[in-house]
Amino acid sequence: MINVNYVRAFQDNYIYIITGPFNNYAIVVDPGESSSLIDYLTQKQLQLWGIFITHHHHDHTDGIQKLKQRWPEVKIMAGTKEKVKIPYQNVFLNENDLIETPLQIGPLSVLHVPGHTLGHIVYYWHAEAEEQKTAGHLFSGDLLFGASCGNIFEGTPEQMFTSLQKIRNLPPNTKIWCAHEYTLEGLVFASKVEPNNLQIANRLIETKKKYSEQEPTIPLILEIERETNPYLRWDSPSLQKKFNVKENDLECFLRLNELE
Ligand SMILES: [Zn+2]
């Protein structure tokens, strides 16, 4: 079992803290800044073992230096294919690599998901075989957000489509911890794309309520994203009809991307 907590940073970033049930080791994901994170880790008496970086953008990496000063032995992990160097990176990850940790939570696996950047990776934890009903956890960086996905800055829309397909194929109960709180604007867009989708309309109402109460919308649940996130709905009859692209999932995704 893993525990996931977070601190917020900047306007809408989430920085995640992963811990296990049996010891005080911790992993942080995409530390764009460090002060509130160091406060959190210190207060909880956690020892930082690893930093998971999904991609090279500053709002995901600027906290590394101070964390490294405070915990000099920390493992700083990122993909091998980023065009920009990650500060102090000392572990280089590829598709399907397994990460063993001292957290006693079992391994995490790595998926390479180019599109937002060329070397973007995501980190996936799933339960042991005997507890299949336990939901998996995905740390998705800027690949996927609530009802939207990351901007395609370095890759092609075709690469992004393939990357999102990998995520869509995970078990439906997977919890997705994305790096930004963009769910409301995603749903506003989604409701314009599919005005007759009742699930989108209902999720928009729920999300407005959460925002008014300053509640987070994470973790996302994959099953819900598949019903309400246009960027995972390339095979839905309503979208394919809208774009007049029968049984052509890629074309549907490309046409959706042209809308913005
Ligand atoms: Zn980014």
mmCIF file of C-alpha atoms and ligand atoms in Angstrom:
data_model
loop_
_atom_site.group_PDB
_atom_site.id
_atom_site.type_symbol
_atom_site.label_atom_id
_atom_site.label_comp_id
_atom_site.label_asym_id
_atom_site.label_seq_id
_atom_site.Cartn_x
_atom_site.Cartn_y
_atom_site.Cartn_z
ATOM 1 C CA MET A 1 0.000 0.000 0.000
ATOM 2 C CA ILE A 2 1.232 3.491 -0.709
ATOM 3 C CA ASN A 3 0.264 6.829 0.785
ATOM 4 C CA VAL A 4 0.142 9.948 -1.336
ATOM 5 C CA ASN A 5 0.107 13.474 0.044
ATOM 6 C CA TYR A 6 0.767 16.776 -1.618
ATOM 7 C CA VAL A 7 1.786 20.376 -1.175
ATOM 8 C CA ARG A 8 0.621 23.060 -3.556
ATOM 9 C CA ALA A 9 3.010 25.398 -5.321
ATOM 10 C CA PHE A 10 2.733 28.473 -7.528
ATOM 11 C CA GLN A 11 -0.742 29.041 -8.919
ATOM 12 C CA ASP A 12 -1.896 25.524 -9.601
ATOM 13 C CA ASN A 13 0.953 22.980 -9.240
ATOM 14 C CA TYR A 14 0.781 19.879 -7.085
ATOM 15 C CA ILE A 15 3.966 18.389 -5.643
ATOM 16 C CA TYR A 16 3.365 14.845 -4.418
ATOM 17 C CA ILE A 17 4.918 13.045 -1.478
ATOM 18 C CA ILE A 18 4.868 9.241 -1.520
ATOM 19 C CA THR A 19 5.391 7.224 1.659
ATOM 20 C CA GLY A 20 4.920 3.623 2.701
ATOM 21 C CA PRO A 21 3.273 2.169 5.803
ATOM 22 C CA PHE A 22 6.354 0.819 7.571
ATOM 23 C CA ASN A 23 9.138 3.399 7.620
ATOM 24 C CA ASN A 24 9.902 7.089 7.212
ATOM 25 C CA TYR A 25 11.390 7.117 3.714
ATOM 26 C CA ALA A 26 9.743 9.441 1.212
ATOM 27 C CA ILE A 27 9.751 10.155 -2.495
ATOM 28 C CA VAL A 28 8.655 13.490 -3.949
ATOM 29 C CA VAL A 29 7.329 14.014 -7.446
ATOM 30 C CA ASP A 30 8.127 17.105 -9.550
ATOM 31 C CA PRO A 31 9.343 19.544 -6.876
ATOM 32 C CA GLY A 32 9.003 22.881 -8.647
ATOM 33 C CA GLU A 33 9.872 24.572 -5.380
ATOM 34 C CA SER A 34 11.272 23.332 -2.101
ATOM 35 C CA SER A 35 10.455 25.493 0.911
ATOM 36 C CA SER A 36 6.974 24.195 1.732
ATOM 37 C CA LEU A 37 8.139 20.706 0.840
ATOM 38 C CA ILE A 38 11.123 20.807 3.189
ATOM 39 C CA ASP A 39 8.808 22.097 5.927
ATOM 40 C CA TYR A 40 6.424 19.220 5.283
ATOM 41 C CA LEU A 41 9.125 16.530 5.224
ATOM 42 C CA THR A 42 10.835 17.918 8.326
ATOM 43 C CA GLN A 43 7.642 18.243 10.276
ATOM 44 C CA LYS A 44 6.690 14.647 9.483
ATOM 45 C CA GLN A 45 10.262 13.477 10.199
ATOM 46 C CA LEU A 46 10.522 11.947 6.752
ATOM 47 C CA GLN A 47 13.777 11.078 5.071
ATOM 48 C CA LEU A 48 13.851 11.969 1.400
ATOM 49 C CA TRP A 49 15.056 8.941 -0.543
ATOM 50 C CA GLY A 50 14.107 9.863 -4.101
ATOM 51 C CA ILE A 51 12.908 12.601 -6.416
ATOM 52 C CA PHE A 52 10.802 11.538 -9.398
ATOM 53 C CA ILE A 53 10.911 14.023 -12.253
ATOM 54 C CA THR A 54 8.433 13.613 -15.092
ATOM 55 C CA HIS A 55 9.956 16.228 -17.430
ATOM 56 C CA HIS A 56 12.347 19.124 -17.595
ATOM 57 C CA HIS A 57 10.126 22.197 -17.169
ATOM 58 C CA HIS A 58 11.191 24.556 -14.372
ATOM 59 C CA ASP A 59 7.950 24.351 -12.440
ATOM 60 C CA HIS A 60 8.757 20.653 -11.961
ATOM 61 C CA THR A 61 12.488 20.856 -11.221
ATOM 62 C CA ASP A 62 13.438 24.150 -9.525
ATOM 63 C CA GLY A 63 13.204 22.665 -6.042
ATOM 64 C CA ILE A 64 15.780 19.949 -6.712
ATOM 65 C CA GLN A 65 18.865 21.910 -5.702
ATOM 66 C CA LYS A 66 17.745 22.752 -2.162
ATOM 67 C CA LEU A 67 16.420 19.240 -1.585
ATOM 68 C CA LYS A 68 19.773 17.857 -2.710
ATOM 69 C CA GLN A 69 21.544 20.184 -0.247
ATOM 70 C CA ARG A 70 19.352 18.996 2.577
ATOM 71 C CA TRP A 71 19.452 15.264 1.603
ATOM 72 C CA PRO A 72 22.741 14.845 -0.355
ATOM 73 C CA GLU A 73 22.220 11.113 -0.983
ATOM 74 C CA VAL A 74 18.868 11.583 -2.682
ATOM 75 C CA LYS A 75 18.257 9.730 -5.941
ATOM 76 C CA ILE A 76 17.147 12.107 -8.677
ATOM 77 C CA MET A 77 15.323 10.212 -11.391
ATOM 78 C CA ALA A 78 14.103 11.239 -14.818
ATOM 79 C CA GLY A 79 13.913 9.890 -18.327
ATOM 80 C CA THR A 80 16.832 9.389 -20.693
ATOM 81 C CA LYS A 81 15.348 11.240 -23.633
ATOM 82 C CA GLU A 82 14.886 14.807 -22.359
ATOM 83 C CA LYS A 83 16.523 17.478 -24.514
ATOM 84 C CA VAL A 84 17.251 19.614 -21.464
ATOM 85 C CA LYS A 85 19.427 18.349 -18.619
ATOM 86 C CA ILE A 86 17.704 17.719 -15.287
ATOM 87 C CA PRO A 87 19.765 19.237 -12.438
ATOM 88 C CA TYR A 88 21.727 16.584 -10.475
ATOM 89 C CA GLN A 89 19.982 13.683 -12.237
ATOM 90 C CA ASN A 90 21.689 10.472 -11.144
ATOM 91 C CA VAL A 91 19.167 7.822 -12.233
ATOM 92 C CA PHE A 92 18.228 7.556 -15.921
ATOM 93 C CA LEU A 93 14.985 5.767 -16.733
ATOM 94 C CA ASN A 94 13.527 4.087 -19.805
ATOM 95 C CA GLU A 95 10.158 2.605 -20.747
ATOM 96 C CA ASN A 96 9.215 -0.365 -18.545
ATOM 97 C CA ASP A 97 12.061 0.139 -16.076
ATOM 98 C CA LEU A 98 11.142 -0.987 -12.575
ATOM 99 C CA ILE A 99 12.117 1.222 -9.659
ATOM 100 C CA GLU A 100 12.863 -0.578 -6.419
ATOM 101 C CA THR A 101 12.687 1.627 -3.337
ATOM 102 C CA PRO A 102 13.295 1.218 0.395
ATOM 103 C CA LEU A 103 9.706 2.334 1.095
ATOM 104 C CA GLN A 104 8.508 -1.290 1.171
ATOM 105 C CA ILE A 105 5.707 -0.539 -1.245
ATOM 106 C CA GLY A 106 6.810 -2.786 -4.119
ATOM 107 C CA PRO A 107 8.233 -1.535 -7.400
ATOM 108 C CA LEU A 108 7.010 1.353 -9.527
ATOM 109 C CA SER A 109 7.220 1.175 -13.283
ATOM 110 C CA VAL A 110 8.094 3.769 -15.873
ATOM 111 C CA LEU A 111 6.191 4.649 -19.036
ATOM 112 C CA HIS A 112 7.750 6.876 -21.679
ATOM 113 C CA VAL A 113 5.052 9.282 -22.894
ATOM 114 C CA PRO A 114 6.473 11.832 -25.367
ATOM 115 C CA GLY A 115 4.349 14.745 -26.518
ATOM 116 C CA HIS A 116 4.461 17.546 -23.945
ATOM 117 C CA THR A 117 8.252 17.058 -23.985
ATOM 118 C CA LEU A 118 10.197 14.397 -25.844
ATOM 119 C CA GLY A 119 11.509 12.685 -22.734
ATOM 120 C CA HIS A 120 8.400 12.928 -20.549
ATOM 121 C CA ILE A 121 7.895 9.852 -18.371
ATOM 122 C CA VAL A 122 5.212 8.876 -15.882
ATOM 123 C CA TYR A 123 5.477 6.683 -12.800
ATOM 124 C CA TYR A 124 2.999 3.907 -12.142
ATOM 125 C CA TRP A 125 2.472 1.926 -8.979
ATOM 126 C CA HIS A 126 0.145 -1.041 -8.938
ATOM 127 C CA ALA A 127 -0.843 -3.497 -6.274
ATOM 128 C CA GLU A 128 0.600 -6.971 -5.955
ATOM 129 C CA ALA A 129 -1.279 -9.727 -7.780
ATOM 130 C CA GLU A 130 -3.101 -10.940 -4.669
ATOM 131 C CA GLU A 131 -4.707 -7.560 -4.041
ATOM 132 C CA GLN A 132 -5.823 -6.727 -7.552
ATOM 133 C CA LYS A 133 -8.799 -4.744 -6.325
ATOM 134 C CA THR A 134 -6.504 -2.117 -4.837
ATOM 135 C CA ALA A 135 -6.326 0.807 -7.224
ATOM 136 C CA GLY A 136 -3.066 1.645 -8.956
ATOM 137 C CA HIS A 137 -1.562 5.111 -8.748
ATOM 138 C CA LEU A 138 -0.205 7.054 -11.694
ATOM 139 C CA PHE A 139 1.951 10.178 -11.360
ATOM 140 C CA SER A 140 1.214 11.768 -14.696
ATOM 141 C CA GLY A 141 3.162 15.058 -14.670
ATOM 142 C CA ASP A 142 1.953 17.219 -17.553
ATOM 143 C CA LEU A 143 0.720 14.355 -19.728
ATOM 144 C CA LEU A 144 -2.857 14.218 -18.526
ATOM 145 C CA PHE A 145 -5.014 16.593 -16.458
ATOM 146 C CA GLY A 146 -8.629 16.576 -15.352
ATOM 147 C CA ALA A 147 -10.665 16.654 -18.592
ATOM 148 C CA SER A 148 -7.637 17.792 -20.569
ATOM 149 C CA CYS A 149 -4.069 16.914 -21.469
ATOM 150 C CA GLY A 150 -0.734 18.700 -21.629
ATOM 151 C CA ASN A 151 0.240 21.074 -24.408
ATOM 152 C CA ILE A 152 2.199 19.401 -27.166
ATOM 153 C CA PHE A 153 5.384 21.476 -26.983
ATOM 154 C CA GLU A 154 8.072 19.138 -28.292
ATOM 155 C CA GLY A 155 6.439 16.020 -29.727
ATOM 156 C CA THR A 156 3.817 15.510 -32.405
ATOM 157 C CA PRO A 157 0.070 15.025 -31.919
ATOM 158 C CA GLU A 158 0.587 11.445 -33.142
ATOM 159 C CA GLN A 159 3.120 10.839 -30.334
ATOM 160 C CA MET A 160 0.733 12.359 -27.813
ATOM 161 C CA PHE A 161 -2.031 10.062 -29.033
ATOM 162 C CA THR A 162 0.179 7.003 -28.526
ATOM 163 C CA SER A 163 1.220 8.252 -25.080
ATOM 164 C CA LEU A 164 -2.372 8.809 -23.981
ATOM 165 C CA GLN A 165 -3.327 5.372 -25.314
ATOM 166 C CA LYS A 166 -0.862 3.803 -22.882
ATOM 167 C CA ILE A 167 -2.565 5.563 -19.991
ATOM 168 C CA ARG A 168 -6.077 4.815 -21.197
ATOM 169 C CA ASN A 169 -5.257 1.102 -21.195
ATOM 170 C CA LEU A 170 -4.481 1.039 -17.459
ATOM 171 C CA PRO A 171 -7.107 -0.422 -15.089
ATOM 172 C CA PRO A 172 -10.212 1.819 -14.874
ATOM 173 C CA ASN A 173 -9.876 2.387 -11.118
ATOM 174 C CA THR A 174 -6.355 3.846 -11.462
ATOM 175 C CA LYS A 175 -5.891 7.023 -9.445
ATOM 176 C CA ILE A 176 -4.134 9.733 -11.403
ATOM 177 C CA TRP A 177 -2.079 12.360 -9.635
ATOM 178 C CA CYS A 178 -1.455 15.087 -12.212
ATOM 179 C CA ALA A 179 0.856 18.059 -11.743
ATOM 180 C CA HIS A 180 -1.643 20.892 -12.251
ATOM 181 C CA GLU A 181 -5.135 21.755 -11.098
ATOM 182 C CA TYR A 182 -6.740 22.430 -14.486
ATOM 183 C CA THR A 183 -9.915 20.370 -14.107
ATOM 184 C CA LEU A 184 -12.418 23.238 -14.202
ATOM 185 C CA GLU A 185 -11.106 24.813 -17.395
ATOM 186 C CA GLY A 186 -10.810 21.328 -18.904
ATOM 187 C CA LEU A 187 -14.467 20.650 -18.212
ATOM 188 C CA VAL A 188 -15.578 24.029 -19.565
ATOM 189 C CA PHE A 189 -13.845 23.097 -22.833
ATOM 190 C CA ALA A 190 -15.212 19.533 -22.700
ATOM 191 C CA SER A 191 -18.768 20.785 -22.281
ATOM 192 C CA LYS A 192 -18.381 22.900 -25.435
ATOM 193 C CA VAL A 193 -17.023 19.918 -27.361
ATOM 194 C CA GLU A 194 -19.769 17.573 -26.155
ATOM 195 C CA PRO A 195 -22.714 19.718 -25.002
ATOM 196 C CA ASN A 196 -24.979 16.672 -24.750
ATOM 197 C CA ASN A 197 -22.687 14.597 -22.535
ATOM 198 C CA LEU A 198 -24.497 14.418 -19.210
ATOM 199 C CA GLN A 199 -21.486 13.083 -17.318
ATOM 200 C CA ILE A 200 -19.438 16.084 -18.381
ATOM 201 C CA ALA A 201 -22.236 18.414 -17.315
ATOM 202 C CA ASN A 202 -22.500 16.726 -13.902
ATOM 203 C CA ARG A 203 -18.765 16.691 -13.358
ATOM 204 C CA LEU A 204 -18.648 20.396 -14.202
ATOM 205 C CA ILE A 205 -21.190 21.110 -11.461
ATOM 206 C CA GLU A 206 -19.289 18.964 -8.929
ATOM 207 C CA THR A 207 -16.005 20.597 -9.861
ATOM 208 C CA LYS A 208 -17.355 24.139 -9.516
ATOM 209 C CA LYS A 209 -18.482 23.183 -6.020
ATOM 210 C CA LYS A 210 -15.046 21.789 -5.164
ATOM 211 C CA TYR A 211 -13.360 24.953 -6.433
ATOM 212 C CA SER A 212 -15.702 27.155 -4.386
ATOM 213 C CA GLU A 213 -14.754 25.127 -1.299
ATOM 214 C CA GLN A 214 -11.074 25.188 -2.292
ATOM 215 C CA GLU A 215 -11.027 21.420 -2.476
ATOM 216 C CA PRO A 216 -8.630 19.655 -4.857
ATOM 217 C CA THR A 217 -10.010 17.599 -7.743
ATOM 218 C CA ILE A 218 -7.153 15.073 -7.526
ATOM 219 C CA PRO A 219 -6.742 12.190 -7.614
ATOM 220 C CA LEU A 220 -8.472 11.815 -10.952
ATOM 221 C CA ILE A 221 -10.008 8.401 -11.617
ATOM 222 C CA LEU A 222 -9.210 6.928 -15.020
ATOM 223 C CA GLU A 223 -12.719 5.573 -15.517
ATOM 224 C CA ILE A 224 -14.179 9.063 -15.078
ATOM 225 C CA GLU A 225 -11.584 10.590 -17.382
ATOM 226 C CA ARG A 226 -12.500 8.076 -20.046
ATOM 227 C CA GLU A 227 -16.105 9.299 -19.871
ATOM 228 C CA THR A 228 -15.487 13.039 -19.574
ATOM 229 C CA ASN A 229 -12.018 13.903 -20.891
ATOM 230 C CA PRO A 230 -12.283 14.660 -24.621
ATOM 231 C CA TYR A 231 -8.605 13.783 -25.084
ATOM 232 C CA LEU A 232 -9.341 10.173 -24.081
ATOM 233 C CA ARG A 233 -12.558 9.929 -26.084
ATOM 234 C CA TRP A 234 -11.279 9.464 -29.637
ATOM 235 C CA ASP A 235 -13.477 6.371 -30.066
ATOM 236 C CA SER A 236 -16.710 7.864 -28.726
ATOM 237 C CA PRO A 237 -19.491 7.857 -31.331
ATOM 238 C CA SER A 238 -20.471 11.422 -30.446
ATOM 239 C CA LEU A 239 -16.973 12.833 -31.083
ATOM 240 C CA GLN A 240 -16.442 10.765 -34.202
ATOM 241 C CA LYS A 241 -19.765 11.987 -35.513
ATOM 242 C CA LYS A 242 -18.932 15.584 -34.663
ATOM 243 C CA PHE A 243 -15.720 15.395 -36.673
ATOM 244 C CA ASN A 244 -17.153 13.123 -39.338
ATOM 245 C CA VAL A 245 -14.391 10.552 -38.851
ATOM 246 C CA LYS A 246 -16.071 7.207 -38.488
ATOM 247 C CA GLU A 247 -13.861 4.509 -36.949
ATOM 248 C CA ASN A 248 -10.707 6.560 -37.161
ATOM 249 C CA ASP A 249 -9.493 7.182 -33.623
ATOM 250 C CA LEU A 250 -6.286 8.993 -34.522
ATOM 251 C CA GLU A 251 -8.067 11.330 -36.930
ATOM 252 C CA CYS A 252 -10.623 12.086 -34.214
ATOM 253 C CA PHE A 253 -7.837 12.976 -31.763
ATOM 254 C CA LEU A 254 -6.075 15.157 -34.342
ATOM 255 C CA ARG A 255 -9.268 17.037 -35.180
ATOM 256 C CA LEU A 256 -9.901 17.655 -31.486
ATOM 257 C CA ASN A 257 -6.417 19.119 -31.135
ATOM 258 C CA GLU A 258 -7.111 21.515 -34.001
ATOM 259 C CA LEU A 259 -10.008 23.022 -32.027
ATOM 260 C CA GLU A 260 -7.826 24.972 -29.596
HETATM 261 ZN ZN ZN B 1 5.446 20.996 -18.411
#
